[in-house]
CSV table of C-alpha atoms in Angstrom, one decimal:
chain,number,residue,atom,x,y,z
A,590,MET,CA,-2.0,11.5,-3.4
A,591,ILE,CA,-4.3,9.4,-5.5
A,592,GLY,CA,-1.6,6.7,-5.8
A,593,HIS,CA,-1.5,6.3,-2.0
A,594,LEU,CA,-5.2,6.5,-1.4
A,595,SER,CA,-6.1,4.2,-4.3
A,596,ALA,CA,-4.9,1.4,-2.0
A,597,PHE,CA,-8.2,1.8,-0.1
A,598,ALA,CA,-9.7,0.0,-3.1
A,599,GLY,CA,-8.8,-3.0,-1.1
A,600,PHE,CA,-12.0,-2.4,1.0
A,601,THR,CA,-14.1,-3.2,-2.1
A,602,GLY,CA,-13.7,-6.9,-1.5
A,603,ILE,CA,-11.8,-7.4,-4.8
A,604,PRO,CA,-8.8,-9.6,-4.0
A,605,PHE,CA,-5.5,-7.6,-4.2
A,606,ALA,CA,-7.3,-4.4,-5.2
A,607,ASN,CA,-4.9,-2.6,-2.8
A,608,VAL,CA,-2.1,-3.6,-5.1
A,609,ILE,CA,-3.9,-3.3,-8.5
A,610,ALA,CA,-5.1,0.3,-8.0
A,611,PRO,CA,-1.7,1.8,-7.3
A,612,LEU,CA,-0.3,-0.3,-10.2
A,613,ILE,CA,-2.9,1.2,-12.6
A,614,ILE,CA,-2.2,4.8,-11.3
A,615,TRP,CA,1.5,4.2,-11.8
A,616,GLN,CA,1.1,2.9,-15.3
A,617,ILE,CA,-1.2,5.8,-16.3
A,618,LYS,CA,0.9,8.6,-14.8
A,619,LYS,CA,4.4,7.4,-15.4
A,620,ASP,CA,5.0,9.3,-18.6
A,621,THR,CA,3.0,12.5,-17.8
A,622,MET,CA,3.3,13.1,-14.1
A,623,PRO,CA,6.6,11.9,-12.6
A,624,PHE,CA,5.8,12.9,-9.0
A,625,ALA,CA,2.4,11.1,-9.1
A,626,ALA,CA,4.0,8.1,-10.8
A,627,GLU,CA,6.8,7.9,-8.2
A,628,GLN,CA,4.3,8.1,-5.3
A,629,ALA,CA,2.1,5.4,-6.9
A,630,LYS,CA,5.1,3.2,-7.3
A,631,GLU,CA,6.0,3.7,-3.6
A,632,ALA,CA,2.4,2.9,-2.7
A,633,LEU,CA,2.5,-0.2,-4.9
A,634,ASN,CA,5.7,-1.5,-3.1
A,635,PHE,CA,4.1,-0.8,0.3
A,636,ASN,CA,0.9,-2.6,-0.6
A,637,ILE,CA,2.7,-5.6,-1.9
A,638,THR,CA,4.6,-5.7,1.4
A,639,VAL,CA,1.3,-5.4,3.4
A,640,SER,CA,-0.3,-8.1,1.3
A,641,ILE,CA,2.5,-10.5,2.0
A,642,ALA,CA,2.4,-9.6,5.7
A,643,GLY,CA,-1.4,-10.1,5.7
A,644,ILE,CA,-1.2,-13.5,4.0
A,645,ILE,CA,1.5,-14.6,6.5
A,646,SER,CA,-0.7,-13.3,9.4
A,647,ALA,CA,-3.7,-15.1,8.1
A,648,VAL,CA,-1.8,-18.4,7.9
A,649,LEU,CA,-0.5,-17.8,11.4
A,650,ILE,CA,-4.1,-17.7,12.7
A,651,PHE,CA,-3.8,-21.5,12.9
A,652,VAL,CA,-1.1,-21.1,15.6
A,653,VAL,CA,-3.0,-18.2,17.3
A,654,ILE,CA,-0.4,-15.5,16.8
A,655,GLY,CA,-2.2,-14.4,13.6
A,656,PHE,CA,-5.1,-13.2,15.7
A,657,VAL,CA,-2.8,-10.5,17.1
A,658,LEU,CA,-0.7,-9.9,13.9
A,659,LEU,CA,-3.5,-9.5,11.4
A,660,PRO,CA,-5.2,-6.5,13.1
A,661,ILE,CA,-1.8,-4.9,13.7
A,662,VAL,CA,-1.0,-5.3,10.0
A,663,MET,CA,-4.4,-3.7,9.0
A,664,ILE,CA,-4.0,-0.8,11.4
A,665,VAL,CA,-0.4,-0.1,10.2
A,666,TRP,CA,-1.6,-0.3,6.6
A,667,ILE,CA,-4.4,2.2,7.2
A,668,VAL,CA,-2.3,4.7,9.2
A,669,PHE,CA,0.7,4.7,6.9
A,670,THR,CA,-1.5,5.0,3.8
A,671,ILE,CA,-3.3,8.1,5.3
A,672,ILE,CA,0.1,9.6,6.3
A,673,ALA,CA,1.4,9.1,2.8
A,674,GLY,CA,-1.7,10.6,1.2
A,675,ILE,CA,-1.4,13.7,3.4
A,676,ALA,CA,2.3,14.0,2.6
A,677,ALA,CA,1.8,13.6,-1.1
A,678,SER,CA,-1.0,16.2,-1.1
A,679,LYS,CA,1.5,18.7,0.3
A,680,GLY,CA,3.9,17.8,-2.5
A,681,GLU,CA,6.3,15.9,-0.2
A,682,ASN,CA,8.0,12.8,-1.4
A,683,TYR,CA,6.9,10.1,1.0
A,684,ARG,CA,8.7,6.8,1.5
A,685,TYR,CA,7.1,4.1,3.6
A,686,PRO,CA,9.3,2.9,6.5
A,687,PHE,CA,8.4,-0.7,6.1
A,688,ALA,CA,8.2,-1.6,2.4
A,689,LEU,CA,10.1,-4.0,0.2
A,690,ARG,CA,11.4,-2.2,-2.8
A,691,LEU,CA,10.2,-4.8,-5.4
A,692,VAL,CA,9.1,-2.4,-8.1
A,693,SER,CA,11.7,0.2,-9.2
């Protein structure tokens, strides 16, 4: 659960904290807690995907469509992160539906 919810570190204002926090959790837990490490890795992949989508949306603000896309990306990020945190707290293996599998 902490791997998923650590992504909310992005609200601290630290650039890419939403990616850094799950990365740290994954590195710390990968040898001792396989389930937590797997879920942190899943969160890492999702947050990399969301960061890419956010950057693209921010650039597209110059052609107006970004004003619509950026809030959608943020809402999807928050909703799926909460869903994943709840699933992980129940011991369920959660996979985000929209995530590039960059870290394996």
